[in-house]
PDB file of C-alpha atoms in Angstrom:
ATOM      1  CA  MET A 240       0.000   0.000   0.000  1.00 54.00           C
ATOM      2  CA  PRO A 241       1.557   3.361  -0.990  1.00 62.00           C
ATOM      3  CA  GLN A 242       2.385   5.888   1.708  1.00 68.00           C
ATOM      4  CA  GLU A 243      -0.607   8.216   2.026  1.00 85.00           C
ATOM      5  CA  TYR A 244       0.510  10.329   4.961  1.00 91.00           C
ATOM      6  CA  PRO A 245       3.491  12.612   5.667  1.00 88.00           C
ATOM      7  CA  SER A 246       6.544  10.811   6.989  1.00 88.00           C
ATOM      8  CA  ILE A 247       7.740  11.611  10.500  1.00 91.00           C
ATOM      9  CA  GLN A 248      10.874  13.753  10.746  1.00 90.00           C
ATOM     10  CA  GLY A 249      12.138  13.651  14.327  1.00 91.00           C
ATOM     11  CA  GLY A 250      14.483  16.117  15.955  1.00 88.00           C
ATOM     12  CA  GLY A 251      12.402  19.220  15.327  1.00 89.00           C
ATOM     13  CA  SER A 252      10.698  21.704  17.607  1.00 90.00           C
ATOM     14  CA  LEU A 253       6.998  22.440  17.945  1.00 90.00           C
ATOM     15  CA  ILE A 254       6.698  25.961  16.517  1.00 89.00           C
ATOM     16  CA  LEU A 255       3.979  27.878  18.384  1.00 88.00           C
ATOM     17  CA  ALA A 256       2.730  31.420  18.679  1.00 90.00           C
ATOM     18  CA  TRP A 257       2.931  31.390  22.485  1.00 93.00           C
ATOM     19  CA  GLN A 258       0.468  33.835  24.039  1.00 96.00           C
ATOM     20  CA  ILE A 259       2.158  35.393  27.094  1.00 97.00           C
ATOM     21  CA  LYS A 260       0.131  38.585  27.465  1.00 97.00           C
ATOM     22  CA  ASN A 261       0.182  39.608  31.155  1.00 98.00           C
ATOM     23  CA  LYS A 262       2.278  36.536  32.025  1.00 98.00           C
ATOM     24  CA  ARG A 263       5.151  37.105  34.443  1.00 98.00           C
ATOM     25  CA  VAL A 264       8.516  36.573  32.761  1.00 98.00           C
ATOM     26  CA  LEU A 265      11.677  36.584  34.879  1.00 98.00           C
ATOM     27  CA  VAL A 266      14.890  37.663  33.156  1.00 97.00           C
ATOM     28  CA  VAL A 267      18.040  36.831  35.126  1.00 96.00           C
ATOM     29  CA  GLY A 268      20.932  38.999  33.984  1.00 94.00           C
ATOM     30  CA  GLY A 269      20.999  42.354  32.276  1.00 91.00           C
ATOM     31  CA  GLY A 270      24.406  42.569  30.674  1.00 78.00           C
ATOM     32  CA  GLU A 271      26.112  40.813  27.810  1.00 69.00           C
ATOM     33  CA  VAL A 272      26.773  37.081  27.493  1.00 62.00           C
ATOM     34  CA  LEU A 273      30.145  35.912  26.208  1.00 55.00           C
ATOM     35  CA  PHE A 274      29.816  33.092  23.691  1.00 52.00           C
ATOM     36  CA  ASN A 275      32.924  30.920  23.656  1.00 49.00           C
ATOM     37  CA  PHE A 276      33.331  28.529  20.716  1.00 45.00           C
ATOM     38  CA  GLY A 277      36.241  26.574  22.174  1.00 49.00           C
ATOM     39  CA  ASP A 278      39.876  27.011  23.110  1.00 50.00           C
ATOM     40  CA  GLN A 279      41.070  26.466  19.544  1.00 44.00           C
ATOM     41  CA  ALA A 280      38.630  28.904  17.949  1.00 44.00           C
ATOM     42  CA  PRO A 281      39.896  32.195  16.502  1.00 45.00           C
ATOM     43  CA  LYS A 282      39.510  35.231  18.731  1.00 39.00           C
ATOM     44  CA  TYR A 283      36.764  36.656  16.543  1.00 35.00           C
ATOM     45  CA  LEU A 284      34.600  33.706  17.548  1.00 33.00           C
ATOM     46  CA  LEU A 285      34.566  34.949  21.131  1.00 35.00           C
ATOM     47  CA  MET A 286      31.515  37.178  21.024  1.00 39.00           C
ATOM     48  CA  ALA A 287      29.699  39.295  23.539  1.00 38.00           C
ATOM     49  CA  ARG A 288      26.028  39.425  22.634  1.00 50.00           C
ATOM     50  CA  GLN A 289      23.312  41.591  24.077  1.00 71.00           C
ATOM     51  CA  VAL A 290      21.194  38.588  24.938  1.00 84.00           C
ATOM     52  CA  ALA A 291      19.221  40.101  27.818  1.00 90.00           C
ATOM     53  CA  ALA A 292      18.212  43.171  25.799  1.00 93.00           C
ATOM     54  CA  GLY A 293      16.971  41.063  22.897  1.00 91.00           C
ATOM     55  CA  ARG A 294      15.063  38.641  25.124  1.00 92.00           C
ATOM     56  CA  ILE A 295      13.430  41.495  27.036  1.00 95.00           C
ATOM     57  CA  LEU A 296      12.300  43.175  23.818  1.00 95.00           C
ATOM     58  CA  ASN A 297      10.868  39.895  22.525  1.00 93.00           C
ATOM     59  CA  VAL A 298       8.676  39.306  25.564  1.00 96.00           C
ATOM     60  CA  LEU A 299       7.673  42.972  25.878  1.00 97.00           C
ATOM     61  CA  ASN A 300       6.485  42.835  22.274  1.00 95.00           C
ATOM     62  CA  ALA A 301       4.285  39.922  23.369  1.00 95.00           C
ATOM     63  CA  ASP A 302       2.800  42.092  26.177  1.00 97.00           C
ATOM     64  CA  ALA A 303       4.368  40.114  29.024  1.00 98.00           C
ATOM     65  CA  LYS A 304       5.048  41.491  32.495  1.00 98.00           C
ATOM     66  CA  VAL A 305       8.836  41.451  32.768  1.00 98.00           C
ATOM     67  CA  ILE A 306      10.953  41.279  35.926  1.00 98.00           C
ATOM     68  CA  VAL A 307      14.709  41.780  35.545  1.00 97.00           C
ATOM     69  CA  VAL A 308      17.010  40.543  38.308  1.00 97.00           C
ATOM     70  CA  SER A 309      20.593  41.716  37.918  1.00 96.00           C
ATOM     71  CA  PRO A 310      23.143  43.869  39.748  1.00 95.00           C
ATOM     72  CA  ARG A 311      23.079  47.405  38.376  1.00 93.00           C
ATOM     73  CA  ASP A 312      26.801  47.313  37.763  1.00 91.00           C
ATOM     74  CA  GLY A 313      27.309  45.992  34.254  1.00 83.00           C
ATOM     75  CA  LEU A 314      23.782  46.500  32.946  1.00 92.00           C
ATOM     76  CA  ASN A 315      23.523  46.736  29.187  1.00 90.00           C
ATOM     77  CA  SER A 316      22.576  50.260  28.084  1.00 93.00           C
ATOM     78  CA  GLU A 317      19.330  49.103  26.478  1.00 94.00           C
ATOM     79  CA  VAL A 318      18.306  47.154  29.573  1.00 95.00           C
ATOM     80  CA  ALA A 319      19.111  50.186  31.734  1.00 95.00           C
ATOM     81  CA  TYR A 320      16.916  52.292  29.439  1.00 96.00           C
ATOM     82  CA  ARG A 321      13.952  49.900  29.801  1.00 97.00           C
ATOM     83  CA  ILE A 322      14.370  50.021  33.585  1.00 97.00           C
ATOM     84  CA  GLU A 323      14.573  53.810  33.635  1.00 97.00           C
ATOM     85  CA  LYS A 324      11.412  54.108  31.523  1.00 97.00           C
ATOM     86  CA  GLY A 325       9.520  51.718  33.797  1.00 97.00           C
ATOM     87  CA  GLN A 326       8.962  49.216  30.992  1.00 98.00           C
ATOM     88  CA  VAL A 327      10.127  46.387  33.265  1.00 98.00           C
ATOM     89  CA  ASP A 328      10.209  45.735  37.000  1.00 98.00           C
ATOM     90  CA  TYR A 329      13.750  45.667  38.352  1.00 98.00           C
ATOM     91  CA  VAL A 330      15.519  44.004  41.278  1.00 97.00           C
ATOM     92  CA  ASP A 331      19.091  45.232  41.843  1.00 97.00           C
ATOM     93  CA  ARG A 332      20.862  42.066  43.053  1.00 96.00           C
ATOM     94  CA  LYS A 333      21.849  38.579  42.014  1.00 95.00           C
ATOM     95  CA  PHE A 334      19.292  35.824  41.553  1.00 97.00           C
ATOM     96  CA  GLU A 335      17.685  34.162  44.570  1.00 97.00           C
ATOM     97  CA  PRO A 336      15.448  31.052  44.433  1.00 97.00           C
ATOM     98  CA  SER A 337      12.495  33.064  45.764  1.00 97.00           C
ATOM     99  CA  ASP A 338      12.576  35.050  42.501  1.00 98.00           C
ATOM    100  CA  LEU A 339      10.857  32.060  40.870  1.00 98.00           C
ATOM    101  CA  ASN A 340       7.726  32.523  42.954  1.00 97.00           C
ATOM    102  CA  ASP A 341       4.669  33.182  40.776  1.00 97.00           C
ATOM    103  CA  VAL A 342       6.545  33.436  37.476  1.00 98.00           C
ATOM    104  CA  ASP A 343       5.441  31.747  34.248  1.00 98.00           C
ATOM    105  CA  MET A 344       8.683  31.795  32.268  1.00 98.00           C
ATOM    106  CA  VAL A 345      12.393  32.231  33.014  1.00 98.00           C
ATOM    107  CA  LEU A 346      15.114  33.560  30.718  1.00 97.00           C
ATOM    108  CA  THR A 347      18.732  33.678  31.806  1.00 95.00           C
ATOM    109  CA  ALA A 348      21.474  35.803  30.265  1.00 91.00           C
ATOM    110  CA  ILE A 349      24.492  35.478  32.534  1.00 91.00           C
ATOM    111  CA  ASP A 350      28.083  34.339  32.020  1.00 84.00           C
ATOM    112  CA  ASP A 351      28.130  32.032  35.057  1.00 88.00           C
ATOM    113  CA  SER A 352      27.402  28.555  33.656  1.00 87.00           C
ATOM    114  CA  GLU A 353      27.116  26.938  37.088  1.00 91.00           C
ATOM    115  CA  ALA A 354      24.603  29.525  38.268  1.00 93.00           C
ATOM    116  CA  SER A 355      22.650  29.142  35.005  1.00 93.00           C
ATOM    117  CA  THR A 356      22.462  25.372  35.456  1.00 94.00           C
ATOM    118  CA  GLN A 357      21.296  25.774  39.048  1.00 96.00           C
ATOM    119  CA  ILE A 358      18.511  28.109  37.913  1.00 97.00           C
ATOM    120  CA  TRP A 359      17.530  25.608  35.234  1.00 96.00           C
ATOM    121  CA  LYS A 360      17.316  22.799  37.795  1.00 97.00           C
ATOM    122  CA  LEU A 361      15.131  24.922  40.055  1.00 98.00           C
ATOM    123  CA  CYS A 362      12.859  25.683  37.105  1.00 98.00           C
ATOM    124  CA  LYS A 363      12.550  21.950  36.368  1.00 97.00           C
ATOM    125  CA  GLU A 364      11.533  21.299  39.970  1.00 97.00           C
ATOM    126  CA  ARG A 365       8.824  23.940  39.718  1.00 97.00           C
ATOM    127  CA  LYS A 366       7.805  23.051  36.152  1.00 97.00           C
ATOM    128  CA  ILE A 367       8.587  26.538  34.847  1.00 98.00           C
ATOM    129  CA  ALA A 368       9.536  26.855  31.186  1.00 97.00           C
ATOM    130  CA  ALA A 369      13.091  28.187  30.877  1.00 97.00           C
ATOM    131  CA  ASN A 370      15.606  29.322  28.290  1.00 94.00           C
ATOM    132  CA  ILE A 371      19.251  29.275  29.357  1.00 92.00           C
ATOM    133  CA  ALA A 372      21.358  31.452  27.054  1.00 85.00           C
ATOM    134  CA  ASP A 373      23.780  29.467  24.857  1.00 76.00           C
ATOM    135  CA  VAL A 374      23.002  26.114  26.523  1.00 84.00           C
ATOM    136  CA  PRO A 375      20.574  24.314  24.161  1.00 81.00           C
ATOM    137  CA  GLN A 376      20.320  21.213  26.351  1.00 89.00           C
ATOM    138  CA  GLU A 377      19.012  23.386  29.185  1.00 92.00           C
ATOM    139  CA  CYS A 378      16.301  25.089  27.133  1.00 92.00           C
ATOM    140  CA  ASP A 379      12.618  24.196  26.989  1.00 94.00           C
ATOM    141  CA  PHE A 380      12.328  26.467  23.958  1.00 91.00           C
ATOM    142  CA  TYR A 381      14.527  28.480  21.607  1.00 87.00           C
ATOM    143  CA  PHE A 382      14.289  32.022  20.319  1.00 87.00           C
ATOM    144  CA  GLY A 383      14.347  31.982  16.534  1.00 87.00           C
ATOM    145  CA  SER A 384      15.126  34.797  14.141  1.00 90.00           C
ATOM    146  CA  VAL A 385      11.905  36.779  13.708  1.00 91.00           C
ATOM    147  CA  HIS A 386      10.605  39.105  11.009  1.00 93.00           C
ATOM    148  CA  ARG A 387       7.850  41.410  12.258  1.00 93.00           C
ATOM    149  CA  ASP A 388       5.501  43.572  10.216  1.00 94.00           C
ATOM    150  CA  GLY A 389       2.475  44.527  12.291  1.00 93.00           C
ATOM    151  CA  PRO A 390       0.470  41.351  12.959  1.00 93.00           C
ATOM    152  CA  LEU A 391       2.732  39.290  10.693  1.00 95.00           C
ATOM    153  CA  GLN A 392       5.464  37.333  12.461  1.00 94.00           C
ATOM    154  CA  ILE A 393       7.716  34.870  10.668  1.00 95.00           C
ATOM    155  CA  MET A 394      10.198  32.867  12.700  1.00 94.00           C
ATOM    156  CA  VAL A 395      13.129  30.867  11.391  1.00 94.00           C
ATOM    157  CA  SER A 396      14.647  28.306  13.743  1.00 91.00           C
ATOM    158  CA  THR A 397      17.688  26.084  13.299  1.00 89.00           C
ATOM    159  CA  ASN A 398      16.902  24.323  16.593  1.00 85.00           C
ATOM    160  CA  GLY A 399      19.965  25.801  18.212  1.00 77.00           C
ATOM    161  CA  ASN A 400      22.357  24.704  15.463  1.00 85.00           C
ATOM    162  CA  GLY A 401      23.076  28.015  13.757  1.00 85.00           C
ATOM    163  CA  PRO A 402      21.503  31.264  15.026  1.00 82.00           C
ATOM    164  CA  LYS A 403      23.468  33.394  12.557  1.00 87.00           C
ATOM    165  CA  LEU A 404      22.313  31.223   9.668  1.00 93.00           C
ATOM    166  CA  ALA A 405      18.727  31.578  10.871  1.00 92.00           C
ATOM    167  CA  SER A 406      19.137  35.352  10.694  1.00 92.00           C
ATOM    168  CA  ILE A 407      20.439  35.149   7.117  1.00 95.00           C
ATOM    169  CA  ILE A 408      17.510  32.945   6.039  1.00 96.00           C
ATOM    170  CA  ARG A 409      15.007  35.225   7.770  1.00 95.00           C
ATOM    171  CA  LYS A 410      16.346  38.278   5.945  1.00 96.00           C
ATOM    172  CA  GLN A 411      16.128  36.435   2.631  1.00 96.00           C
ATOM    173  CA  ILE A 412      12.493  35.515   3.262  1.00 96.00           C
ATOM    174  CA  ALA A 413      11.616  39.050   4.364  1.00 96.00           C
ATOM    175  CA  SER A 414      13.175  40.564   1.236  1.00 96.00           C
ATOM    176  CA  ASN A 415      10.760  38.560  -0.931  1.00 96.00           C
ATOM    177  CA  LEU A 416       7.569  39.567   0.876  1.00 96.00           C
ATOM    178  CA  PRO A 417       5.171  42.041  -0.748  1.00 94.00           C
ATOM    179  CA  LYS A 418       5.384  45.606   0.511  1.00 92.00           C
ATOM    180  CA  ASN A 419       2.784  46.616   3.119  1.00 92.00           C
ATOM    181  CA  ILE A 420       1.883  42.968   3.763  1.00 95.00           C
ATOM    182  CA  GLY A 421       1.401  43.744   7.460  1.00 94.00           C
ATOM    183  CA  ALA A 422      -1.207  46.407   6.716  1.00 95.00           C
ATOM    184  CA  ALA A 423      -2.988  44.014   4.345  1.00 95.00           C
ATOM    185  CA  ILE A 424      -3.173  41.368   7.060  1.00 94.00           C
ATOM    186  CA  GLN A 425      -4.638  43.909   9.485  1.00 94.00           C
ATOM    187  CA  LYS A 426      -7.435  44.578   6.983  1.00 93.00           C
ATOM    188  CA  VAL A 427      -8.113  40.857   6.638  1.00 92.00           C
ATOM    189  CA  GLY A 428      -8.350  40.627  10.428  1.00 90.00           C
ATOM    190  CA  LEU A 429     -10.889  43.447  10.449  1.00 91.00           C
ATOM    191  CA  LEU A 430     -12.974  41.661   7.824  1.00 89.00           C
ATOM    192  CA  ARG A 431     -12.831  38.426   9.827  1.00 85.00           C
ATOM    193  CA  ARG A 432     -14.097  40.204  12.933  1.00 86.00           C
ATOM    194  CA  LYS A 433     -16.979  41.671  10.926  1.00 87.00           C
ATOM    195  CA  LEU A 434     -17.738  38.242   9.476  1.00 83.00           C
ATOM    196  CA  ARG A 435     -17.829  36.768  12.981  1.00 82.00           C
ATOM    197  CA  LYS A 436     -20.617  39.221  13.840  1.00 83.00           C
ATOM    198  CA  LEU A 437     -22.511  38.376  10.654  1.00 80.00           C
ATOM    199  CA  ALA A 438     -22.039  34.613  11.015  1.00 76.00           C
ATOM    200  CA  PRO A 439     -21.602  33.943  14.765  1.00 76.00           C
ATOM    201  CA  ALA A 440     -23.055  30.418  14.882  1.00 74.00           C
ATOM    202  CA  PRO A 441     -20.653  27.510  15.547  1.00 70.00           C
ATOM    203  CA  ASP A 442     -21.750  25.725  12.354  1.00 69.00           C
ATOM    204  CA  GLU A 443     -20.687  28.778  10.362  1.00 66.00           C
ATOM    205  CA  GLY A 444     -17.101  28.424  11.542  1.00 63.00           C
ATOM    206  CA  PRO A 445     -15.889  26.805   8.289  1.00 65.00           C
ATOM    207  CA  LYS A 446     -17.057  29.876   6.417  1.00 61.00           C
ATOM    208  CA  ARG A 447     -14.990  32.140   8.673  1.00 57.00           C
ATOM    209  CA  MET A 448     -11.960  29.857   8.488  1.00 60.00           C
ATOM    210  CA  GLN A 449     -11.706  30.449   4.735  1.00 63.00           C
ATOM    211  CA  TRP A 450     -10.369  33.918   5.460  1.00 56.00           C
TER     212      TRP A 450
END
């Protein structure tokens, strides 16, 4: 009998549009994370990346409630700006286990691998989803490279294998999108909301789903 269904390709991630509006997201660390690619790697492969700033922006764009725990000394300039503007709640000290109370997600961006692993273990005990910067095996989820145009979001993920390559692919995809596609999608959303009022019954769902 010929194969009638898609074959299974293991090793991937479940790509979701995770709704975290008003969820409490704890960000541990507010500086830059040094990415070391090994003792034999050229010096240019030792990179300091503004991980905390990027993570904070990602979750703020998703309307999360963000708490940053990090000593003020060494804060990244963008993180310091978000704190100054009151865009995030801020605790000026190192992480303590009690910081995990009542949080829904944890993101770490610190250079101390032992401390990061300890935080990850505590998150596992409490069943809190966590992302530990530059340690794929200690991540419940990855941050992909995202193109954003209004309501349109396109994410490219290499499942932790090549973040820079994901960025290159994302830019290539974005360059081929029609201009003003985000505005067009907003108009479609408006039409769908109007259609929901005109055809509110459950059995009329298939009609709405065609949009």
